């Protein structure tokens, strides 16, 4: 998940820019989902206080229940868009992993945002794998 960072004690904390972006998206009425292969996504989202910003969750449990293919296949993103009632070509994918960027492109999403938290080489890799734009923080999009 691109919304969270590991803190020293081994827990997770939301990136402030991710929270600001989610607040702005919520305030403007944009639909919002989280897509993760983790089976613990619900617990993580609840423990970090992000649950009110996310309308749909597609996670490891969903993948197992629905027999979805993982990234770079677009299945998880397509299910999230469907549950939000949004056409993929009218939706954006935000990803920090190369396989996730590939999945967004493969799913025909209207815009794929690469989130680079690793440095210049990773930013270029995100672009090569299909990111339309690369940012270091979601707040850069506001």
PDB file of C-alpha atoms in Angstrom, residues 15 19 38 41 47 60 66 74 80 86-87 102 110 114 116 125 136 138:
ATOM      1  CA  UNK A  15       2.059   9.263   5.029  1.00  0.00           C
ATOM      2  CA  UNK A  19      -4.044  11.532   4.178  1.00  0.00           C
ATOM      3  CA  UNK A  38      -2.404  -8.483   1.981  1.00  0.00           C
ATOM      4  CA  UNK A  41      -5.626  -4.922   4.847  1.00  0.00           C
ATOM      5  CA  UNK A  47      -5.532   0.777  12.883  1.00  0.00           C
ATOM      6  CA  UNK A  60      -5.868 -10.867  -0.160  1.00  0.00           C
ATOM      7  CA  UNK A  66     -13.028 -14.700  -5.951  1.00  0.00           C
ATOM      8  CA  UNK A  74      -5.529  -6.155 -13.644  1.00  0.00           C
ATOM      9  CA  UNK A  80     -12.442  -2.333  -7.208  1.00  0.00           C
ATOM     10  CA  UNK A  86     -16.666   3.478 -12.053  1.00  0.00           C
ATOM     11  CA  UNK A  87     -15.492   2.555 -15.548  1.00  0.00           C
ATOM     12  CA  UNK A 102       1.537  -2.773 -15.250  1.00  0.00           C
ATOM     13  CA  UNK A 110      -7.540   6.214 -17.616  1.00  0.00           C
ATOM     14  CA  UNK A 114       3.495   5.901 -10.087  1.00  0.00           C
ATOM     15  CA  UNK A 116       8.221   6.715  -6.126  1.00  0.00           C
ATOM     16  CA  UNK A 125      11.277   2.039 -13.905  1.00  0.00           C
ATOM     17  CA  UNK A 136       7.121  11.199  -4.651  1.00  0.00           C
ATOM     18  CA  UNK A 138       0.291  11.852  -3.305  1.00  0.00           C
TER      19      UNK A 138
END
